[in-house]
Amino acid sequence: MKRYGMVIGVKPDKIDEYKRLHAAVWPDVLATLSRNGVQNFSIFLKEPENLLFGYFEYHGQNYSEAAQRISECPKTREWLAVTDPCQEPMAHREPGEWWAMMPSVFHMD
Amino acid sequence: MKRYGMVIGVKPDKIDEYKRLHAAVWPDVLATLSRNGVQNFSIFLKEPENLLFGYFEYHGQNYSEAAQRISECPKTREWLAVTDPCQEPMAHREPGEWWAMMPSVFHMD
């Protein structure tokens, strides 16, 4: 199992919509994540800086392949077409990233 | 069990020291956290914004009491006297906070 942390901005005028959407994420989207090894996934919000921090655990052998499969799920694409416009990616992120992945500097079981 | 997300800045010239310290956190500090119900604690770093994102799970009945006990541990106080100067608290945080706690907007098991 590997733990991932990631960060992205949220548009101030879209925070309510983002919360509303994430209070009832589409079951197909959750199923695709689960089926591809994503577990214990949380998103936290910091206002007024308007940052979203994501944490999840990946149970599997190859996260980049899993992420690719997740991104190819049609329902997930529909979901992201609704949620991505709420977000504002970090100016500094790796090529190809939407959420900016963060290296871990500490872990305690 | 309750999940917590929190954020704080890190001083750019202290990032190496912060990483070095957190690669070998003092055993007494870890033991105090564990004894007070803190588990699965990770810290992630975002550069060049120099933000630290903390995630942990609290197993217990009263986190504020647990946090109080943790803060009263002499070894933890010594530890924080070394690590706090590496950090730059968020300008916007609740009274009494060092790390700024973040509300959860999503969770999937």
GROMACS .gro file of N, CA and C in nm, chain A:
model
  327
    1MET      N    1   0.085  -0.120   0.000
    1MET     CA    2   0.000   0.000   0.000
    1MET      C    3   0.089   0.125   0.000
    2LYS      N    4   0.048   0.222  -0.079
    2LYS     CA    5   0.123   0.349  -0.084
    2LYS      C    6   0.026   0.465  -0.059
    3ARG      N    7   0.075   0.562   0.016
    3ARG     CA    8  -0.008   0.678   0.052
    3ARG      C    9   0.025   0.796  -0.039
    4TYR      N   10  -0.078   0.866  -0.081
    4TYR     CA   11  -0.059   0.981  -0.170
    4TYR      C   12  -0.121   1.106  -0.108
    5GLY      N   13  -0.049   1.218  -0.120
    5GLY     CA   14  -0.101   1.349  -0.083
    5GLY      C   15  -0.097   1.437  -0.206
    6MET      N   16  -0.199   1.522  -0.219
    6MET     CA   17  -0.204   1.607  -0.339
    6MET      C   18  -0.281   1.735  -0.306
    7VAL      N   19  -0.257   1.838  -0.385
    7VAL     CA   20  -0.318   1.968  -0.357
    7VAL      C   21  -0.362   2.034  -0.487
    8ILE      N   22  -0.468   2.111  -0.477
    8ILE     CA   23  -0.519   2.188  -0.590
    8ILE      C   24  -0.598   2.306  -0.535
    9GLY      N   25  -0.611   2.411  -0.612
    9GLY     CA   26  -0.695   2.523  -0.571
    9GLY      C   27  -0.841   2.497  -0.602
   10VAL      N   28  -0.927   2.572  -0.535
   10VAL     CA   29  -1.070   2.568  -0.567
   10VAL      C   30  -1.115   2.713  -0.588
   11LYS      N   31  -1.195   2.733  -0.691
   11LYS     CA   32  -1.241   2.870  -0.719
   11LYS      C   33  -1.337   2.914  -0.610
   12PRO      N   34  -1.317   3.034  -0.555
   12PRO     CA   35  -1.398   3.076  -0.441
   12PRO      C   36  -1.548   3.071  -0.469
   13ASP      N   37  -1.587   3.104  -0.591
   13ASP     CA   38  -1.730   3.104  -0.622
   13ASP      C   39  -1.783   2.965  -0.654
   14LYS      N   40  -1.695   2.863  -0.647
   14LYS     CA   41  -1.737   2.726  -0.676
   14LYS      C   42  -1.727   2.635  -0.554
   15ILE      N   43  -1.693   2.693  -0.439
   15ILE     CA   44  -1.674   2.610  -0.319
   15ILE      C   45  -1.804   2.541  -0.279
   16ASP      N   46  -1.913   2.614  -0.280
   16ASP     CA   47  -2.041   2.553  -0.242
   16ASP      C   48  -2.077   2.439  -0.337
   17GLU      N   49  -2.055   2.461  -0.466
   17GLU     CA   50  -2.087   2.356  -0.563
   17GLU      C   51  -1.996   2.234  -0.543
   18TYR      N   52  -1.869   2.260  -0.516
   18TYR     CA   53  -1.774   2.151  -0.495
   18TYR      C   54  -1.815   2.066  -0.374
   19LYS      N   55  -1.854   2.136  -0.268
   19LYS     CA   56  -1.899   2.065  -0.147
   19LYS      C   57  -2.024   1.983  -0.176
   20ARG      N   58  -2.119   2.044  -0.246
   20ARG     CA   59  -2.246   1.978  -0.275
   20ARG      C   60  -2.221   1.854  -0.360
   21LEU      N   61  -2.136   1.866  -0.461
   21LEU     CA   62  -2.105   1.751  -0.546
   21LEU      C   63  -2.038   1.640  -0.465
   22HIS      N   64  -1.947   1.678  -0.376
   22HIS     CA   65  -1.870   1.577  -0.302
   22HIS      C   66  -1.944   1.520  -0.182
   23ALA      N   67  -2.058   1.579  -0.151
   23ALA     CA   68  -2.142   1.518  -0.047
   23ALA      C   69  -2.219   1.400  -0.104
   24ALA      N   70  -2.220   1.386  -0.236
   24ALA     CA   71  -2.293   1.276  -0.300
   24ALA      C   72  -2.224   1.240  -0.432
   25VAL      N   73  -2.100   1.192  -0.419
   25VAL     CA   74  -2.025   1.154  -0.539
   25VAL      C   75  -2.098   1.037  -0.607
   26TRP      N   76  -2.101   1.041  -0.740
   26TRP     CA   77  -2.173   0.938  -0.815
   26TRP      C   78  -2.118   0.799  -0.782
   27PRO      N   79  -2.207   0.704  -0.755
   27PRO     CA   80  -2.163   0.569  -0.717
   27PRO      C   81  -2.068   0.505  -0.819
   28ASP      N   82  -2.090   0.530  -0.947
   28ASP     CA   83  -2.000   0.471  -1.048
   28ASP      C   84  -1.858   0.525  -1.036
   29VAL      N   85  -1.846   0.650  -0.997
   29VAL     CA   86  -1.713   0.711  -0.981
   29VAL      C   87  -1.641   0.647  -0.862
   30LEU      N   88  -1.715   0.629  -0.753
   30LEU     CA   89  -1.657   0.565  -0.635
   30LEU      C   90  -1.619   0.420  -0.666
   31ALA      N   91  -1.705   0.351  -0.741
   31ALA     CA   92  -1.679   0.210  -0.774
   31ALA      C   93  -1.553   0.197  -0.859
   32THR      N   94  -1.535   0.290  -0.952
   32THR     CA   95  -1.415   0.285  -1.037
   32THR      C   96  -1.289   0.306  -0.954
   33LEU      N   97  -1.295   0.398  -0.860
   33LEU     CA   98  -1.179   0.419  -0.771
   33LEU      C   99  -1.150   0.292  -0.691
   34SER      N  100  -1.254   0.239  -0.629
   34SER     CA  101  -1.236   0.118  -0.546
   34SER      C  102  -1.181   0.002  -0.627
   35ARG      N  103  -1.239  -0.017  -0.745
   35ARG     CA  104  -1.199  -0.130  -0.829
   35ARG      C  105  -1.053  -0.118  -0.872
   36ASN      N  106  -1.003   0.004  -0.874
   36ASN     CA  107  -0.864   0.027  -0.915
   36ASN      C  108  -0.769   0.050  -0.797
   37GLY      N  109  -0.813   0.009  -0.679
   37GLY     CA  110  -0.720   0.004  -0.565
   37GLY      C  111  -0.714   0.128  -0.479
   38VAL      N  112  -0.798   0.228  -0.506
   38VAL     CA  113  -0.796   0.350  -0.424
   38VAL      C  114  -0.886   0.329  -0.301
   39GLN      N  115  -0.829   0.354  -0.184
   39GLN     CA  116  -0.904   0.340  -0.059
   39GLN      C  117  -0.873   0.457   0.034
   40ASN      N  118  -0.960   0.475   0.132
   40ASN     CA  119  -0.939   0.573   0.240
   40ASN      C  120  -0.903   0.709   0.180
   41PHE      N  121  -0.990   0.756   0.094
   41PHE     CA  122  -0.969   0.880   0.018
   41PHE      C  123  -1.046   0.993   0.086
   42SER      N  124  -0.973   1.096   0.127
   42SER     CA  125  -1.036   1.213   0.189
   42SER      C  126  -0.990   1.339   0.118
   43ILE      N  127  -1.077   1.439   0.116
   43ILE     CA  128  -1.041   1.572   0.066
   43ILE      C  129  -1.077   1.674   0.174
   44PHE      N  130  -0.983   1.761   0.203
   44PHE     CA  131  -1.000   1.865   0.303
   44PHE      C  132  -0.990   2.002   0.234
   45LEU      N  133  -1.057   2.100   0.293
   45LEU     CA  134  -1.064   2.235   0.235
   45LEU      C  135  -1.002   2.337   0.330
   46LYS      N  136  -0.918   2.424   0.275
   46LYS     CA  137  -0.867   2.536   0.354
   46LYS      C  138  -0.913   2.666   0.290
   47GLU      N  139  -0.993   2.739   0.367
   47GLU     CA  140  -1.033   2.874   0.328
   47GLU      C  141  -0.962   2.972   0.420
   48PRO      N  142  -0.938   3.093   0.382
   48PRO     CA  143  -0.973   3.159   0.257
   48PRO      C  144  -0.867   3.141   0.148
   49GLU      N  145  -0.766   3.055   0.173
   49GLU     CA  146  -0.666   3.033   0.069
   49GLU      C  147  -0.722   2.950  -0.046
   50ASN      N  148  -0.835   2.883  -0.018
   50ASN     CA  149  -0.908   2.807  -0.120
   50ASN      C  150  -0.821   2.697  -0.182
   51LEU      N  151  -0.771   2.613  -0.091
   51LEU     CA  152  -0.692   2.497  -0.129
   51LEU      C  153  -0.765   2.370  -0.089
   52LEU      N  154  -0.755   2.271  -0.175
   52LEU     CA  155  -0.807   2.137  -0.146
   52LEU      C  156  -0.688   2.044  -0.129
   53PHE      N  157  -0.686   1.969  -0.018
   53PHE     CA  158  -0.583   1.868   0.002
   53PHE      C  159  -0.648   1.731  -0.006
   54GLY      N  160  -0.591   1.645  -0.088
   54GLY     CA  161  -0.641   1.510  -0.102
   54GLY      C  162  -0.543   1.410  -0.044
   55TYR      N  163  -0.597   1.308   0.022
   55TYR     CA  164  -0.516   1.198   0.076
   55TYR      C  165  -0.586   1.069   0.038
   56PHE      N  166  -0.509   0.974  -0.015
   56PHE     CA  167  -0.567   0.842  -0.040
   56PHE      C  168  -0.459   0.735  -0.031
   57GLU      N  169  -0.505   0.613  -0.023
   57GLU     CA  170  -0.415   0.499  -0.015
   57GLU      C  171  -0.440   0.411  -0.137
   58TYR      N  172  -0.331   0.372  -0.201
   58TYR     CA  173  -0.342   0.288  -0.321
   58TYR      C  174  -0.294   0.147  -0.289
   59HIS      N  175  -0.384   0.054  -0.308
   59HIS     CA  176  -0.352  -0.088  -0.286
   59HIS      C  177  -0.339  -0.154  -0.423
   60GLY      N  178  -0.218  -0.172  -0.465
   60GLY     CA  179  -0.197  -0.233  -0.595
   60GLY      C  180  -0.050  -0.224  -0.631
   61GLN      N  181  -0.020  -0.267  -0.752
   61GLN     CA  182   0.121  -0.279  -0.792
   61GLN      C  183   0.168  -0.160  -0.875
   62ASN      N  184   0.075  -0.093  -0.945
   62ASN     CA  185   0.119   0.009  -1.040
   62ASN      C  186   0.017   0.123  -1.042
   63TYR      N  187   0.045   0.227  -0.965
   63TYR     CA  188  -0.054   0.334  -0.953
   63TYR      C  189  -0.073   0.409  -1.084
   64SER      N  190   0.032   0.427  -1.161
   64SER     CA  191   0.014   0.505  -1.284
   64SER      C  192  -0.078   0.431  -1.381
   65GLU      N  193  -0.068   0.298  -1.385
   65GLU     CA  194  -0.163   0.222  -1.468
   65GLU      C  195  -0.305   0.233  -1.413
   66ALA      N  196  -0.316   0.227  -1.281
   66ALA     CA  197  -0.450   0.240  -1.220
   66ALA      C  198  -0.510   0.377  -1.251
   67ALA      N  199  -0.427   0.481  -1.239
   67ALA     CA  200  -0.475   0.617  -1.266
   67ALA      C  201  -0.520   0.629  -1.411
   68GLN      N  202  -0.447   0.563  -1.501
   68GLN     CA  203  -0.483   0.563  -1.642
   68GLN      C  204  -0.620   0.497  -1.663
   69ARG      N  205  -0.639   0.380  -1.599
   69ARG     CA  206  -0.768   0.309  -1.612
   69ARG      C  207  -0.883   0.395  -1.557
   70ILE      N  208  -0.857   0.458  -1.442
   70ILE     CA  209  -0.960   0.543  -1.381
   70ILE      C  210  -0.997   0.656  -1.478
   71SER      N  211  -0.897   0.715  -1.541
   71SER     CA  212  -0.922   0.830  -1.628
   71SER      C  213  -0.994   0.790  -1.757
   72GLU      N  214  -0.991   0.660  -1.787
   72GLU     CA  215  -1.059   0.613  -1.909
   72GLU      C  216  -1.204   0.572  -1.885
   73CYS      N  217  -1.245   0.571  -1.759
   73CYS     CA  218  -1.384   0.533  -1.726
   73CYS      C  219  -1.478   0.645  -1.772
   74PRO      N  220  -1.575   0.613  -1.856
   74PRO     CA  221  -1.664   0.718  -1.910
   74PRO      C  222  -1.738   0.797  -1.802
   75LYS      N  223  -1.786   0.728  -1.699
   75LYS     CA  224  -1.858   0.800  -1.592
   75LYS      C  225  -1.763   0.894  -1.517
   76THR      N  226  -1.640   0.849  -1.499
   76THR     CA  227  -1.540   0.933  -1.432
   76THR      C  228  -1.512   1.057  -1.517
   77ARG      N  229  -1.504   1.038  -1.647
   77ARG     CA  230  -1.484   1.154  -1.736
   77ARG      C  231  -1.598   1.253  -1.724
   78GLU      N  232  -1.720   1.198  -1.718
   78GLU     CA  233  -1.837   1.288  -1.701
   78GLU      C  234  -1.827   1.364  -1.569
   79TRP      N  235  -1.788   1.291  -1.465
   79TRP     CA  236  -1.775   1.351  -1.331
   79TRP      C  237  -1.671   1.462  -1.332
   80LEU      N  238  -1.557   1.434  -1.394
   80LEU     CA  239  -1.449   1.535  -1.396
   80LEU      C  240  -1.487   1.656  -1.481
   81ALA      N  241  -1.573   1.633  -1.579
   81ALA     CA  242  -1.619   1.746  -1.660
   81ALA      C  243  -1.704   1.842  -1.577
   82VAL      N  244  -1.759   1.790  -1.467
   82VAL     CA  245  -1.839   1.873  -1.377
   82VAL      C  246  -1.753   1.933  -1.266
   83THR      N  247  -1.659   1.852  -1.215
   83THR     CA  248  -1.582   1.898  -1.097
   83THR      C  249  -1.456   1.977  -1.135
   84ASP      N  250  -1.392   1.942  -1.246
   84ASP     CA  251  -1.269   2.014  -1.283
   84ASP      C  252  -1.290   2.165  -1.294
   85PRO      N  253  -1.404   2.211  -1.351
   85PRO     CA  254  -1.423   2.356  -1.362
   85PRO      C  255  -1.435   2.427  -1.226
   86CYS      N  256  -1.455   2.350  -1.119
   86CYS     CA  257  -1.456   2.411  -0.985
   86CYS      C  258  -1.314   2.436  -0.934
   87GLN      N  259  -1.219   2.368  -0.995
   87GLN     CA  260  -1.083   2.371  -0.943
   87GLN      C  261  -0.993   2.466  -1.020
   88GLU      N  262  -0.885   2.504  -0.955
   88GLU     CA  263  -0.784   2.593  -1.013
   88GLU      C  264  -0.649   2.526  -0.987
   89PRO      N  265  -0.592   2.460  -1.087
   89PRO     CA  266  -0.468   2.387  -1.060
   89PRO      C  267  -0.357   2.480  -1.011
   90MET      N  268  -0.266   2.425  -0.933
   90MET     CA  269  -0.152   2.501  -0.882
   90MET      C  270  -0.068   2.549  -1.001
   91ALA      N  271  -0.018   2.671  -0.991
   91ALA     CA  272   0.069   2.723  -1.097
   91ALA      C  273   0.192   2.632  -1.112
   92HIS      N  274   0.243   2.583  -1.001
   92HIS     CA  275   0.360   2.495  -1.005
   92HIS      C  276   0.313   2.351  -0.988
   93ARG      N  277   0.317   2.276  -1.096
   93ARG     CA  278   0.285   2.134  -1.089
   93ARG      C  279   0.362   2.062  -1.199
   94GLU      N  280   0.373   1.930  -1.187
   94GLU     CA  281   0.448   1.853  -1.285
   94GLU      C  282   0.370   1.847  -1.417
   95PRO      N  283   0.441   1.831  -1.528
   95PRO     CA  284   0.371   1.819  -1.657
   95PRO      C  285   0.270   1.704  -1.652
   96GLY      N  286   0.151   1.730  -1.700
   96GLY     CA  287   0.048   1.626  -1.703
   96GLY      C  288  -0.034   1.616  -1.576
   97GLU      N  289   0.009   1.687  -1.468
   97GLU     CA  290  -0.068   1.680  -1.344
   97GLU      C  291  -0.188   1.775  -1.348
   98TRP      N  292  -0.294   1.735  -1.281
   98TRP     CA  293  -0.406   1.826  -1.251
   98TRP      C  294  -0.392   1.860  -1.103
   99TRP      N  295  -0.428   1.768  -1.014
   99TRP     CA  296  -0.386   1.781  -0.875
   99TRP      C  297  -0.232   1.772  -0.875
  100ALA      N  298  -0.167   1.854  -0.795
  100ALA     CA  299  -0.021   1.845  -0.779
  100ALA      C  300   0.011   1.743  -0.670
  101MET      N  301   0.084   1.639  -0.705
  101MET     CA  302   0.119   1.537  -0.607
  101MET      C  303   0.229   1.590  -0.515
  102MET      N  304   0.223   1.548  -0.390
  102MET     CA  305   0.317   1.598  -0.289
  102MET      C  306   0.399   1.483  -0.232
  103PRO      N  307   0.531   1.497  -0.227
  103PRO     CA  308   0.610   1.391  -0.164
  103PRO      C  309   0.583   1.384  -0.012
  104SER      N  310   0.594   1.265   0.041
  104SER     CA  311   0.577   1.244   0.184
  104SER      C  312   0.708   1.277   0.256
  105VAL      N  313   0.698   1.348   0.367
  105VAL     CA  314   0.819   1.376   0.446
  105VAL      C  315   0.813   1.307   0.582
  106PHE      N  316   0.698   1.244   0.613
  106PHE     CA  317   0.685   1.176   0.743
  106PHE      C  318   0.571   1.078   0.734
  107HIS      N  319   0.590   0.963   0.800
  107HIS     CA  320   0.479   0.872   0.823
  107HIS      C  321   0.499   0.794   0.952
  108MET      N  322   0.390   0.782   1.025
  108MET     CA  323   0.385   0.697   1.146
  108MET      C  324   0.261   0.611   1.136
  109ASP      N  325   0.277   0.481   1.152
  109ASP     CA  326   0.159   0.392   1.149
  109ASP      C  327   0.073   0.416   1.272
   0.00000   0.00000   0.00000
